[in-house]
Amino acid sequence: MKRVCVFCGSSHGARPEYAAAAEKLVRALARRGLGVVFGGGGIGLMDVIANTALELEMEIIGVIPESLVARELAHRRIADMRIVRSMHDRKAVMAELSDAFVALPGGFGTLEELFEALTWNQLKLHHKPCGLLNVAGYFDPLLAFFDHALAEHFLRPKHRAMVLVDSDPDQLLERLSACSSPHARPKVPNTE
C-alpha cells in the first residue's frame, strides 16, 4: 500500500471522539509512510484529515467536484487538489489513486462512497481492501444490518467478510495491509 483513501463526514459530528479518531488515523498512516486521498473538503472531519496531514508533511491528495469548489468548500491549503466534473468522477479518481479505503463516521456521502468501493470489489472491478474505523460504536447499527443481509441471503459470507472493522486505527491499517481480496482484476470503471 502507498495511499489510503479516507471517506468521512463534512461535519465534526456530535462527539469529540470522531475528530480525535480522524487525527489518530492520519498519524497512524504517517507512521507507516502512507499517503492520504480524501474528498478535498475544508470542513468537518475532512478538514481534520487535511490539517493533520499538512502538519505531518505527508502526501495528501484532495479530489473535489467543481460544484463544491464553486461553493467554497474546498480545503485552501492542499497543493495537490484534483478538481473533477462530478461526484461520480470524484469516486473514480479517488479509487484510482488509492490502494485501500477507510470510512470514518459520516452521513449519506460517506456511506455512498464506501458502498461503491465495496460494490466494485464484489464485482471484481478492483481488489482493494475496505475498512470501517468504528469510533465509539458509530457503525454498530450498519454492521448489524450487514449481518441481517447475510442472514437473509442478500450478502454472501465472502462479501460480508470484505468489510474489515476495528476501533483502533493501527489495528485496522494492519488488517488492511494483510488483507488480500479474492478478486484479481485491478480496474475501476471508466468515467468517460
mmCIF file with all atom_site columns, C-alpha atoms in Angstrom:
data_model
loop_
_atom_site.group_PDB
_atom_site.id
_atom_site.type_symbol
_atom_site.label_atom_id
_atom_site.label_alt_id
_atom_site.label_comp_id
_atom_site.label_asym_id
_atom_site.label_entity_id
_atom_site.label_seq_id
_atom_site.pdbx_PDB_ins_code
_atom_site.Cartn_x
_atom_site.Cartn_y
_atom_site.Cartn_z
_atom_site.occupancy
_atom_site.B_iso_or_equiv
_atom_site.pdbx_formal_charge
_atom_site.auth_seq_id
_atom_site.auth_comp_id
_atom_site.auth_asym_id
_atom_site.auth_atom_id
_atom_site.pdbx_PDB_model_num
ATOM 1   C CA . MET A 1 1   ? 0.000   0.000   0.000   1.00 0.00 ? 1   MET A CA 1
ATOM 2   C CA . LYS A 1 2   ? 1.134   3.506   -0.841  1.00 0.00 ? 2   LYS A CA 1
ATOM 3   C CA . ARG A 1 3   ? -2.039  5.547   -0.294  1.00 0.00 ? 3   ARG A CA 1
ATOM 4   C CA . VAL A 1 4   ? -5.251  5.093   1.653   1.00 0.00 ? 4   VAL A CA 1
ATOM 5   C CA . CYS A 1 5   ? -8.480  6.797   0.686   1.00 0.00 ? 5   CYS A CA 1
ATOM 6   C CA . VAL A 1 6   ? -10.376 8.142   3.683   1.00 0.00 ? 6   VAL A CA 1
ATOM 7   C CA . PHE A 1 7   ? -14.136 8.640   3.440   1.00 0.00 ? 7   PHE A CA 1
ATOM 8   C CA . CYS A 1 8   ? -15.525 10.826  6.226   1.00 0.00 ? 8   CYS A CA 1
ATOM 9   C CA . GLY A 1 9   ? -18.094 13.394  7.202   1.00 0.00 ? 9   GLY A CA 1
ATOM 10  C CA . SER A 1 10  ? -18.294 17.034  6.208   1.00 0.00 ? 10  SER A CA 1
ATOM 11  C CA . SER A 1 11  ? -19.370 17.575  9.822   1.00 0.00 ? 11  SER A CA 1
ATOM 12  C CA . HIS A 1 12  ? -17.428 17.028  13.042  1.00 0.00 ? 12  HIS A CA 1
ATOM 13  C CA . GLY A 1 13  ? -20.349 15.016  14.420  1.00 0.00 ? 13  GLY A CA 1
ATOM 14  C CA . ALA A 1 14  ? -21.790 15.144  17.926  1.00 0.00 ? 14  ALA A CA 1
ATOM 15  C CA . ARG A 1 15  ? -18.813 13.622  19.761  1.00 0.00 ? 15  ARG A CA 1
ATOM 16  C CA . PRO A 1 16  ? -15.229 14.889  20.087  1.00 0.00 ? 16  PRO A CA 1
ATOM 17  C CA . GLU A 1 17  ? -14.077 11.261  19.648  1.00 0.00 ? 17  GLU A CA 1
ATOM 18  C CA . TYR A 1 18  ? -14.804 11.474  15.920  1.00 0.00 ? 18  TYR A CA 1
ATOM 19  C CA . ALA A 1 19  ? -12.303 14.278  15.245  1.00 0.00 ? 19  ALA A CA 1
ATOM 20  C CA . ALA A 1 20  ? -9.786  12.655  17.600  1.00 0.00 ? 20  ALA A CA 1
ATOM 21  C CA . ALA A 1 21  ? -10.085 9.386   15.671  1.00 0.00 ? 21  ALA A CA 1
ATOM 22  C CA . ALA A 1 22  ? -9.596  11.177  12.332  1.00 0.00 ? 22  ALA A CA 1
ATOM 23  C CA . GLU A 1 23  ? -6.381  12.697  13.646  1.00 0.00 ? 23  GLU A CA 1
ATOM 24  C CA . LYS A 1 24  ? -5.209  9.347   15.071  1.00 0.00 ? 24  LYS A CA 1
ATOM 25  C CA . LEU A 1 25  ? -5.866  7.637   11.744  1.00 0.00 ? 25  LEU A CA 1
ATOM 26  C CA . VAL A 1 26  ? -3.742  10.172  9.847   1.00 0.00 ? 26  VAL A CA 1
ATOM 27  C CA . ARG A 1 27  ? -0.943  9.835   12.401  1.00 0.00 ? 27  ARG A CA 1
ATOM 28  C CA . ALA A 1 28  ? -1.085  6.040   12.011  1.00 0.00 ? 28  ALA A CA 1
ATOM 29  C CA . LEU A 1 29  ? -0.845  6.439   8.237   1.00 0.00 ? 29  LEU A CA 1
ATOM 30  C CA . ALA A 1 30  ? 2.149   8.759   8.646   1.00 0.00 ? 30  ALA A CA 1
ATOM 31  C CA . ARG A 1 31  ? 3.980   6.247   10.865  1.00 0.00 ? 31  ARG A CA 1
ATOM 32  C CA . ARG A 1 32  ? 3.660   3.723   8.026   1.00 0.00 ? 32  ARG A CA 1
ATOM 33  C CA . GLY A 1 33  ? 4.813   6.209   5.378   1.00 0.00 ? 33  GLY A CA 1
ATOM 34  C CA . LEU A 1 34  ? 1.434   6.100   3.625   1.00 0.00 ? 34  LEU A CA 1
ATOM 35  C CA . GLY A 1 35  ? -0.236  8.961   1.794   1.00 0.00 ? 35  GLY A CA 1
ATOM 36  C CA . VAL A 1 36  ? -3.848  10.107  2.102   1.00 0.00 ? 36  VAL A CA 1
ATOM 37  C CA . VAL A 1 37  ? -6.514  10.592  -0.540  1.00 0.00 ? 37  VAL A CA 1
ATOM 38  C CA . PHE A 1 38  ? -9.644  12.397  0.652   1.00 0.00 ? 38  PHE A CA 1
ATOM 39  C CA . GLY A 1 39  ? -12.664 14.303  -0.606  1.00 0.00 ? 39  GLY A CA 1
ATOM 40  C CA . GLY A 1 40  ? -10.878 17.665  -0.719  1.00 0.00 ? 40  GLY A CA 1
ATOM 41  C CA . GLY A 1 41  ? -13.163 19.480  1.695   1.00 0.00 ? 41  GLY A CA 1
ATOM 42  C CA . GLY A 1 42  ? -12.143 22.105  4.211   1.00 0.00 ? 42  GLY A CA 1
ATOM 43  C CA . ILE A 1 43  ? -14.989 21.336  6.617   1.00 0.00 ? 43  ILE A CA 1
ATOM 44  C CA . GLY A 1 44  ? -15.805 18.705  9.218   1.00 0.00 ? 44  GLY A CA 1
ATOM 45  C CA . LEU A 1 45  ? -13.726 15.567  9.557   1.00 0.00 ? 45  LEU A CA 1
ATOM 46  C CA . MET A 1 46  ? -12.275 16.195  6.085   1.00 0.00 ? 46  MET A CA 1
ATOM 47  C CA . ASP A 1 47  ? -10.709 19.370  7.477   1.00 0.00 ? 47  ASP A CA 1
ATOM 48  C CA . VAL A 1 48  ? -9.231  17.398  10.398  1.00 0.00 ? 48  VAL A CA 1
ATOM 49  C CA . ILE A 1 49  ? -7.773  14.850  7.967   1.00 0.00 ? 49  ILE A CA 1
ATOM 50  C CA . ALA A 1 50  ? -6.226  17.565  5.795   1.00 0.00 ? 50  ALA A CA 1
ATOM 51  C CA . ASN A 1 51  ? -4.853  19.713  8.618   1.00 0.00 ? 51  ASN A CA 1
ATOM 52  C CA . THR A 1 52  ? -3.258  16.731  10.369  1.00 0.00 ? 52  THR A CA 1
ATOM 53  C CA . ALA A 1 53  ? -1.647  15.517  7.136   1.00 0.00 ? 53  ALA A CA 1
ATOM 54  C CA . LEU A 1 54  ? -0.338  19.029  6.410   1.00 0.00 ? 54  LEU A CA 1
ATOM 55  C CA . GLU A 1 55  ? 1.039   19.308  9.944   1.00 0.00 ? 55  GLU A CA 1
ATOM 56  C CA . LEU A 1 56  ? 2.871   15.994  9.470   1.00 0.00 ? 56  LEU A CA 1
ATOM 57  C CA . GLU A 1 57  ? 4.051   16.989  5.971   1.00 0.00 ? 57  GLU A CA 1
ATOM 58  C CA . MET A 1 58  ? 2.685   13.790  4.431   1.00 0.00 ? 58  MET A CA 1
ATOM 59  C CA . GLU A 1 59  ? 1.462   13.213  0.929   1.00 0.00 ? 59  GLU A CA 1
ATOM 60  C CA . ILE A 1 60  ? -2.180  14.274  0.677   1.00 0.00 ? 60  ILE A CA 1
ATOM 61  C CA . ILE A 1 61  ? -4.342  14.422  -2.407  1.00 0.00 ? 61  ILE A CA 1
ATOM 62  C CA . GLY A 1 62  ? -7.764  16.051  -2.415  1.00 0.00 ? 62  GLY A CA 1
ATOM 63  C CA . VAL A 1 63  ? -10.402 15.191  -5.015  1.00 0.00 ? 63  VAL A CA 1
ATOM 64  C CA . ILE A 1 64  ? -13.381 17.515  -5.244  1.00 0.00 ? 64  ILE A CA 1
ATOM 65  C CA . PRO A 1 65  ? -16.100 18.282  -7.816  1.00 0.00 ? 65  PRO A CA 1
ATOM 66  C CA . GLU A 1 66  ? -16.294 21.712  -9.447  1.00 0.00 ? 66  GLU A CA 1
ATOM 67  C CA . SER A 1 67  ? -19.682 22.337  -7.841  1.00 0.00 ? 67  SER A CA 1
ATOM 68  C CA . LEU A 1 68  ? -18.220 22.106  -4.332  1.00 0.00 ? 68  LEU A CA 1
ATOM 69  C CA . VAL A 1 69  ? -15.268 24.326  -5.261  1.00 0.00 ? 69  VAL A CA 1
ATOM 70  C CA . ALA A 1 70  ? -17.767 26.913  -6.512  1.00 0.00 ? 70  ALA A CA 1
ATOM 71  C CA . ARG A 1 71  ? -19.474 26.786  -3.100  1.00 0.00 ? 71  ARG A CA 1
ATOM 72  C CA . GLU A 1 72  ? -16.055 27.482  -1.473  1.00 0.00 ? 72  GLU A CA 1
ATOM 73  C CA . LEU A 1 73  ? -15.966 24.131  0.312   1.00 0.00 ? 73  LEU A CA 1
ATOM 74  C CA . ALA A 1 74  ? -12.509 23.050  -0.920  1.00 0.00 ? 74  ALA A CA 1
ATOM 75  C CA . HIS A 1 75  ? -9.601  22.993  1.537   1.00 0.00 ? 75  HIS A CA 1
ATOM 76  C CA . ARG A 1 76  ? -7.474  26.008  0.634   1.00 0.00 ? 76  ARG A CA 1
ATOM 77  C CA . ARG A 1 77  ? -4.029  24.660  1.603   1.00 0.00 ? 77  ARG A CA 1
ATOM 78  C CA . ILE A 1 78  ? -3.897  21.334  -0.251  1.00 0.00 ? 78  ILE A CA 1
ATOM 79  C CA . ALA A 1 79  ? -1.286  21.633  -3.013  1.00 0.00 ? 79  ALA A CA 1
ATOM 80  C CA . ASP A 1 80  ? -2.445  18.527  -4.897  1.00 0.00 ? 80  ASP A CA 1
ATOM 81  C CA . MET A 1 81  ? -6.152  19.217  -5.326  1.00 0.00 ? 81  MET A CA 1
ATOM 82  C CA . ARG A 1 82  ? -7.771  17.354  -8.220  1.00 0.00 ? 82  ARG A CA 1
ATOM 83  C CA . ILE A 1 83  ? -10.879 19.193  -9.409  1.00 0.00 ? 83  ILE A CA 1
ATOM 84  C CA . VAL A 1 84  ? -13.277 16.918  -11.273 1.00 0.00 ? 84  VAL A CA 1
ATOM 85  C CA . ARG A 1 85  ? -16.618 17.346  -13.050 1.00 0.00 ? 85  ARG A CA 1
ATOM 86  C CA . SER A 1 86  ? -18.919 15.297  -10.858 1.00 0.00 ? 86  SER A CA 1
ATOM 87  C CA . MET A 1 87  ? -19.343 13.225  -7.714  1.00 0.00 ? 87  MET A CA 1
ATOM 88  C CA . HIS A 1 88  ? -19.079 10.104  -9.872  1.00 0.00 ? 88  HIS A CA 1
ATOM 89  C CA . ASP A 1 89  ? -15.755 11.306  -11.279 1.00 0.00 ? 89  ASP A CA 1
ATOM 90  C CA . ARG A 1 90  ? -14.599 12.078  -7.743  1.00 0.00 ? 90  ARG A CA 1
ATOM 91  C CA . LYS A 1 91  ? -15.128 8.491   -6.587  1.00 0.00 ? 91  LYS A CA 1
ATOM 92  C CA . ALA A 1 92  ? -13.437 7.046   -9.666  1.00 0.00 ? 92  ALA A CA 1
ATOM 93  C CA . VAL A 1 93  ? -10.365 9.275   -9.268  1.00 0.00 ? 93  VAL A CA 1
ATOM 94  C CA . MET A 1 94  ? -10.158 8.586   -5.522  1.00 0.00 ? 94  MET A CA 1
ATOM 95  C CA . ALA A 1 95  ? -10.307 4.844   -6.224  1.00 0.00 ? 95  ALA A CA 1
ATOM 96  C CA . GLU A 1 96  ? -7.690  5.085   -8.950  1.00 0.00 ? 96  GLU A CA 1
ATOM 97  C CA . LEU A 1 97  ? -5.261  6.934   -6.642  1.00 0.00 ? 97  LEU A CA 1
ATOM 98  C CA . SER A 1 98  ? -5.759  4.637   -3.625  1.00 0.00 ? 98  SER A CA 1
ATOM 99  C CA . ASP A 1 99  ? -4.696  1.152   -2.569  1.00 0.00 ? 99  ASP A CA 1
ATOM 100 C CA . ALA A 1 100 ? -7.252  0.766   0.247   1.00 0.00 ? 100 ALA A CA 1
ATOM 101 C CA . PHE A 1 101 ? -10.304 2.527   1.687   1.00 0.00 ? 101 PHE A CA 1
ATOM 102 C CA . VAL A 1 102 ? -11.192 3.515   5.250   1.00 0.00 ? 102 VAL A CA 1
ATOM 103 C CA . ALA A 1 103 ? -14.513 5.025   6.285   1.00 0.00 ? 103 ALA A CA 1
ATOM 104 C CA . LEU A 1 104 ? -14.751 7.203   9.366   1.00 0.00 ? 104 LEU A CA 1
ATOM 105 C CA . PRO A 1 105 ? -18.110 8.344   10.761  1.00 0.00 ? 105 PRO A CA 1
ATOM 106 C CA . GLY A 1 106 ? -20.149 10.312  8.269   1.00 0.00 ? 106 GLY A CA 1
ATOM 107 C CA . GLY A 1 107 ? -23.527 10.555  6.599   1.00 0.00 ? 107 GLY A CA 1
ATOM 108 C CA . PHE A 1 108 ? -25.023 9.662   3.241   1.00 0.00 ? 108 PHE A CA 1
ATOM 109 C CA . GLY A 1 109 ? -21.975 10.740  1.220   1.00 0.00 ? 109 GLY A CA 1
ATOM 110 C CA . THR A 1 110 ? -19.543 8.740   3.325   1.00 0.00 ? 110 THR A CA 1
ATOM 111 C CA . LEU A 1 111 ? -21.713 5.640   3.160   1.00 0.00 ? 111 LEU A CA 1
ATOM 112 C CA . GLU A 1 112 ? -22.335 6.026   -0.571  1.00 0.00 ? 112 GLU A CA 1
ATOM 113 C CA . GLU A 1 113 ? -18.583 6.227   -1.216  1.00 0.00 ? 113 GLU A CA 1
ATOM 114 C CA . LEU A 1 114 ? -17.931 3.195   0.976   1.00 0.00 ? 114 LEU A CA 1
ATOM 115 C CA . PHE A 1 115 ? -20.705 1.166   -0.659  1.00 0.00 ? 115 PHE A CA 1
ATOM 116 C CA . GLU A 1 116 ? -19.420 1.926   -4.134  1.00 0.00 ? 116 GLU A CA 1
ATOM 117 C CA . ALA A 1 117 ? -15.891 0.806   -3.168  1.00 0.00 ? 117 ALA A CA 1
ATOM 118 C CA . LEU A 1 118 ? -17.344 -2.394  -1.663  1.00 0.00 ? 118 LEU A CA 1
ATOM 119 C CA . THR A 1 119 ? -19.548 -2.995  -4.704  1.00 0.00 ? 119 THR A CA 1
ATOM 120 C CA . TRP A 1 120 ? -16.622 -2.531  -7.102  1.00 0.00 ? 120 TRP A CA 1
ATOM 121 C CA . ASN A 1 121 ? -14.708 -5.094  -5.030  1.00 0.00 ? 121 ASN A CA 1
ATOM 122 C CA . GLN A 1 122 ? -17.655 -7.507  -5.048  1.00 0.00 ? 122 GLN A CA 1
ATOM 123 C CA . LEU A 1 123 ? -17.963 -7.129  -8.842  1.00 0.00 ? 123 LEU A CA 1
ATOM 124 C CA . LYS A 1 124 ? -14.205 -7.728  -9.227  1.00 0.00 ? 124 LYS A CA 1
ATOM 125 C CA . LEU A 1 125 ? -13.572 -4.240  -10.641 1.00 0.00 ? 125 LEU A CA 1
ATOM 126 C CA . HIS A 1 126 ? -10.773 -3.804  -8.100  1.00 0.00 ? 126 HIS A CA 1
ATOM 127 C CA . HIS A 1 127 ? -9.158  -5.802  -5.317  1.00 0.00 ? 127 HIS A CA 1
ATOM 128 C CA . LYS A 1 128 ? -8.583  -3.043  -2.762  1.00 0.00 ? 128 LYS A CA 1
ATOM 129 C CA . PRO A 1 129 ? -9.487  -3.707  0.890   1.00 0.00 ? 129 PRO A CA 1
ATOM 130 C CA . CYS A 1 130 ? -12.205 -1.679  2.619   1.00 0.00 ? 130 CYS A CA 1
ATOM 131 C CA . GLY A 1 131 ? -12.352 -0.917  6.321   1.00 0.00 ? 131 GLY A CA 1
ATOM 132 C CA . LEU A 1 132 ? -14.508 0.852   8.866   1.00 0.00 ? 132 LEU A CA 1
ATOM 133 C CA . LEU A 1 133 ? -12.931 2.729   11.760  1.00 0.00 ? 133 LEU A CA 1
ATOM 134 C CA . ASN A 1 134 ? -15.697 2.053   14.251  1.00 0.00 ? 134 ASN A CA 1
ATOM 135 C CA . VAL A 1 135 ? -15.356 5.066   16.536  1.00 0.00 ? 135 VAL A CA 1
ATOM 136 C CA . ALA A 1 136 ? -17.462 4.870   19.723  1.00 0.00 ? 136 ALA A CA 1
ATOM 137 C CA . GLY A 1 137 ? -19.608 2.147   18.125  1.00 0.00 ? 137 GLY A CA 1
ATOM 138 C CA . TYR A 1 138 ? -20.772 4.507   15.352  1.00 0.00 ? 138 TYR A CA 1
ATOM 139 C CA . PHE A 1 139 ? -21.001 1.731   12.758  1.00 0.00 ? 139 PHE A CA 1
ATOM 140 C CA . ASP A 1 140 ? -22.584 -0.906  15.037  1.00 0.00 ? 140 ASP A CA 1
ATOM 141 C CA . PRO A 1 141 ? -26.088 -0.479  13.503  1.00 0.00 ? 141 PRO A CA 1
ATOM 142 C CA . LEU A 1 142 ? -24.629 -0.714  9.991   1.00 0.00 ? 142 LEU A CA 1
ATOM 143 C CA . LEU A 1 143 ? -22.729 -3.878  10.904  1.00 0.00 ? 143 LEU A CA 1
ATOM 144 C CA . ALA A 1 144 ? -25.932 -5.347  12.330  1.00 0.00 ? 144 ALA A CA 1
ATOM 145 C CA . PHE A 1 145 ? -27.625 -4.566  9.012   1.00 0.00 ? 145 PHE A CA 1
ATOM 146 C CA . PHE A 1 146 ? -24.816 -6.343  7.115   1.00 0.00 ? 146 PHE A CA 1
ATOM 147 C CA . ASP A 1 147 ? -25.335 -9.379  9.345   1.00 0.00 ? 147 ASP A CA 1
ATOM 148 C CA . HIS A 1 148 ? -29.086 -9.198  8.693   1.00 0.00 ? 148 HIS A CA 1
ATOM 149 C CA . ALA A 1 149 ? -28.467 -9.022  4.921   1.00 0.00 ? 149 ALA A CA 1
ATOM 150 C CA . LEU A 1 150 ? -26.212 -12.072 5.280   1.00 0.00 ? 150 LEU A CA 1
ATOM 151 C CA . ALA A 1 151 ? -28.860 -13.985 7.253   1.00 0.00 ? 151 ALA A CA 1
ATOM 152 C CA . GLU A 1 152 ? -31.480 -13.076 4.629   1.00 0.00 ? 152 GLU A CA 1
ATOM 153 C CA . HIS A 1 153 ? -29.187 -14.271 1.795   1.00 0.00 ? 153 HIS A CA 1
ATOM 154 C CA . PHE A 1 154 ? -28.658 -10.860 0.205   1.00 0.00 ? 154 PHE A CA 1
ATOM 155 C CA . LEU A 1 155 ? -24.946 -10.999 1.072   1.00 0.00 ? 155 LEU A CA 1
ATOM 156 C CA . ARG A 1 156 ? -22.646 -13.964 0.723   1.00 0.00 ? 156 ARG A CA 1
ATOM 157 C CA . PRO A 1 157 ? -20.215 -14.741 3.571   1.00 0.00 ? 157 PRO A CA 1
ATOM 158 C CA . LYS A 1 158 ? -17.189 -13.878 1.400   1.00 0.00 ? 158 LYS A CA 1
ATOM 159 C CA . HIS A 1 159 ? -18.701 -10.462 0.623   1.00 0.00 ? 159 HIS A CA 1
ATOM 160 C CA . ARG A 1 160 ? -19.621 -9.773  4.255   1.00 0.00 ? 160 ARG A CA 1
ATOM 161 C CA . ALA A 1 161 ? -16.003 -10.600 5.112   1.00 0.00 ? 161 ALA A CA 1
ATOM 162 C CA . MET A 1 162 ? -14.784 -7.838  2.760   1.00 0.00 ? 162 MET A CA 1
ATOM 163 C CA . VAL A 1 163 ? -15.713 -5.236  5.401   1.00 0.00 ? 163 VAL A CA 1
ATOM 164 C CA . LEU A 1 164 ? -12.802 -5.032  7.838   1.00 0.00 ? 164 LEU A CA 1
ATOM 165 C CA . VAL A 1 165 ? -13.709 -3.357  11.122  1.00 0.00 ? 165 VAL A CA 1
ATOM 166 C CA . ASP A 1 166 ? -11.687 -2.095  14.060  1.00 0.00 ? 166 ASP A CA 1
ATOM 167 C CA . SER A 1 167 ? -11.906 0.708   16.595  1.00 0.00 ? 167 SER A CA 1
ATOM 168 C CA . ASP A 1 168 ? -8.112  1.192   16.625  1.00 0.00 ? 168 ASP A CA 1
ATOM 169 C CA . PRO A 1 169 ? -6.526  2.899   13.586  1.00 0.00 ? 169 PRO A CA 1
ATOM 170 C CA . ASP A 1 170 ? -3.240  0.980   13.847  1.00 0.00 ? 170 ASP A CA 1
ATOM 171 C CA . GLN A 1 171 ? -5.017  -2.369  14.081  1.00 0.00 ? 171 GLN A CA 1
ATOM 172 C CA . LEU A 1 172 ? -7.275  -1.501  11.140  1.00 0.00 ? 172 LEU A CA 1
ATOM 173 C CA . LEU A 1 173 ? -4.328  -0.464  8.958   1.00 0.00 ? 173 LEU A CA 1
ATOM 174 C CA . GLU A 1 174 ? -2.526  -3.672  9.907   1.00 0.00 ? 174 GLU A CA 1
ATOM 175 C CA . ARG A 1 175 ? -5.552  -5.688  8.814   1.00 0.00 ? 175 ARG A CA 1
ATOM 176 C CA . LEU A 1 176 ? -5.885  -3.733  5.570   1.00 0.00 ? 176 LEU A CA 1
ATOM 177 C CA . SER A 1 177 ? -2.199  -4.351  4.805   1.00 0.00 ? 177 SER A CA 1
ATOM 178 C CA . ALA A 1 178 ? -2.552  -8.073  5.433   1.00 0.00 ? 178 ALA A CA 1
ATOM 179 C CA . CYS A 1 179 ? -5.807  -8.419  3.507   1.00 0.00 ? 179 CYS A CA 1
ATOM 180 C CA . SER A 1 180 ? -5.794  -9.996  0.111   1.00 0.00 ? 180 SER A CA 1
ATOM 181 C CA . SER A 1 181 ? -9.085  -9.872  -1.740  1.00 0.00 ? 181 SER A CA 1
ATOM 182 C CA . PRO A 1 182 ? -10.298 -12.925 -3.636  1.00 0.00 ? 182 PRO A CA 1
ATOM 183 C CA . HIS A 1 183 ? -10.656 -10.617 -6.644  1.00 0.00 ? 183 HIS A CA 1
ATOM 184 C CA . ALA A 1 184 ? -7.779  -10.090 -9.018  1.00 0.00 ? 184 ALA A CA 1
ATOM 185 C CA . ARG A 1 185 ? -8.818  -7.583  -11.673 1.00 0.00 ? 185 ARG A CA 1
ATOM 186 C CA . PRO A 1 186 ? -7.396  -4.202  -10.522 1.00 0.00 ? 186 PRO A CA 1
ATOM 187 C CA . LYS A 1 187 ? -9.520  -1.831  -12.602 1.00 0.00 ? 187 LYS A CA 1
ATOM 188 C CA . VAL A 1 188 ? -12.040 0.868   -11.756 1.00 0.00 ? 188 VAL A CA 1
ATOM 189 C CA . PRO A 1 189 ? -14.922 1.816   -14.053 1.00 0.00 ? 189 PRO A CA 1
ATOM 190 C CA . ASN A 1 190 ? -14.130 4.308   -16.794 1.00 0.00 ? 190 ASN A CA 1
ATOM 191 C CA . THR A 1 191 ? -15.753 7.688   -16.123 1.00 0.00 ? 191 THR A CA 1
ATOM 192 C CA . GLU A 1 192 ? -15.867 8.815   -19.745 1.00 0.00 ? 192 GLU A CA 1
#
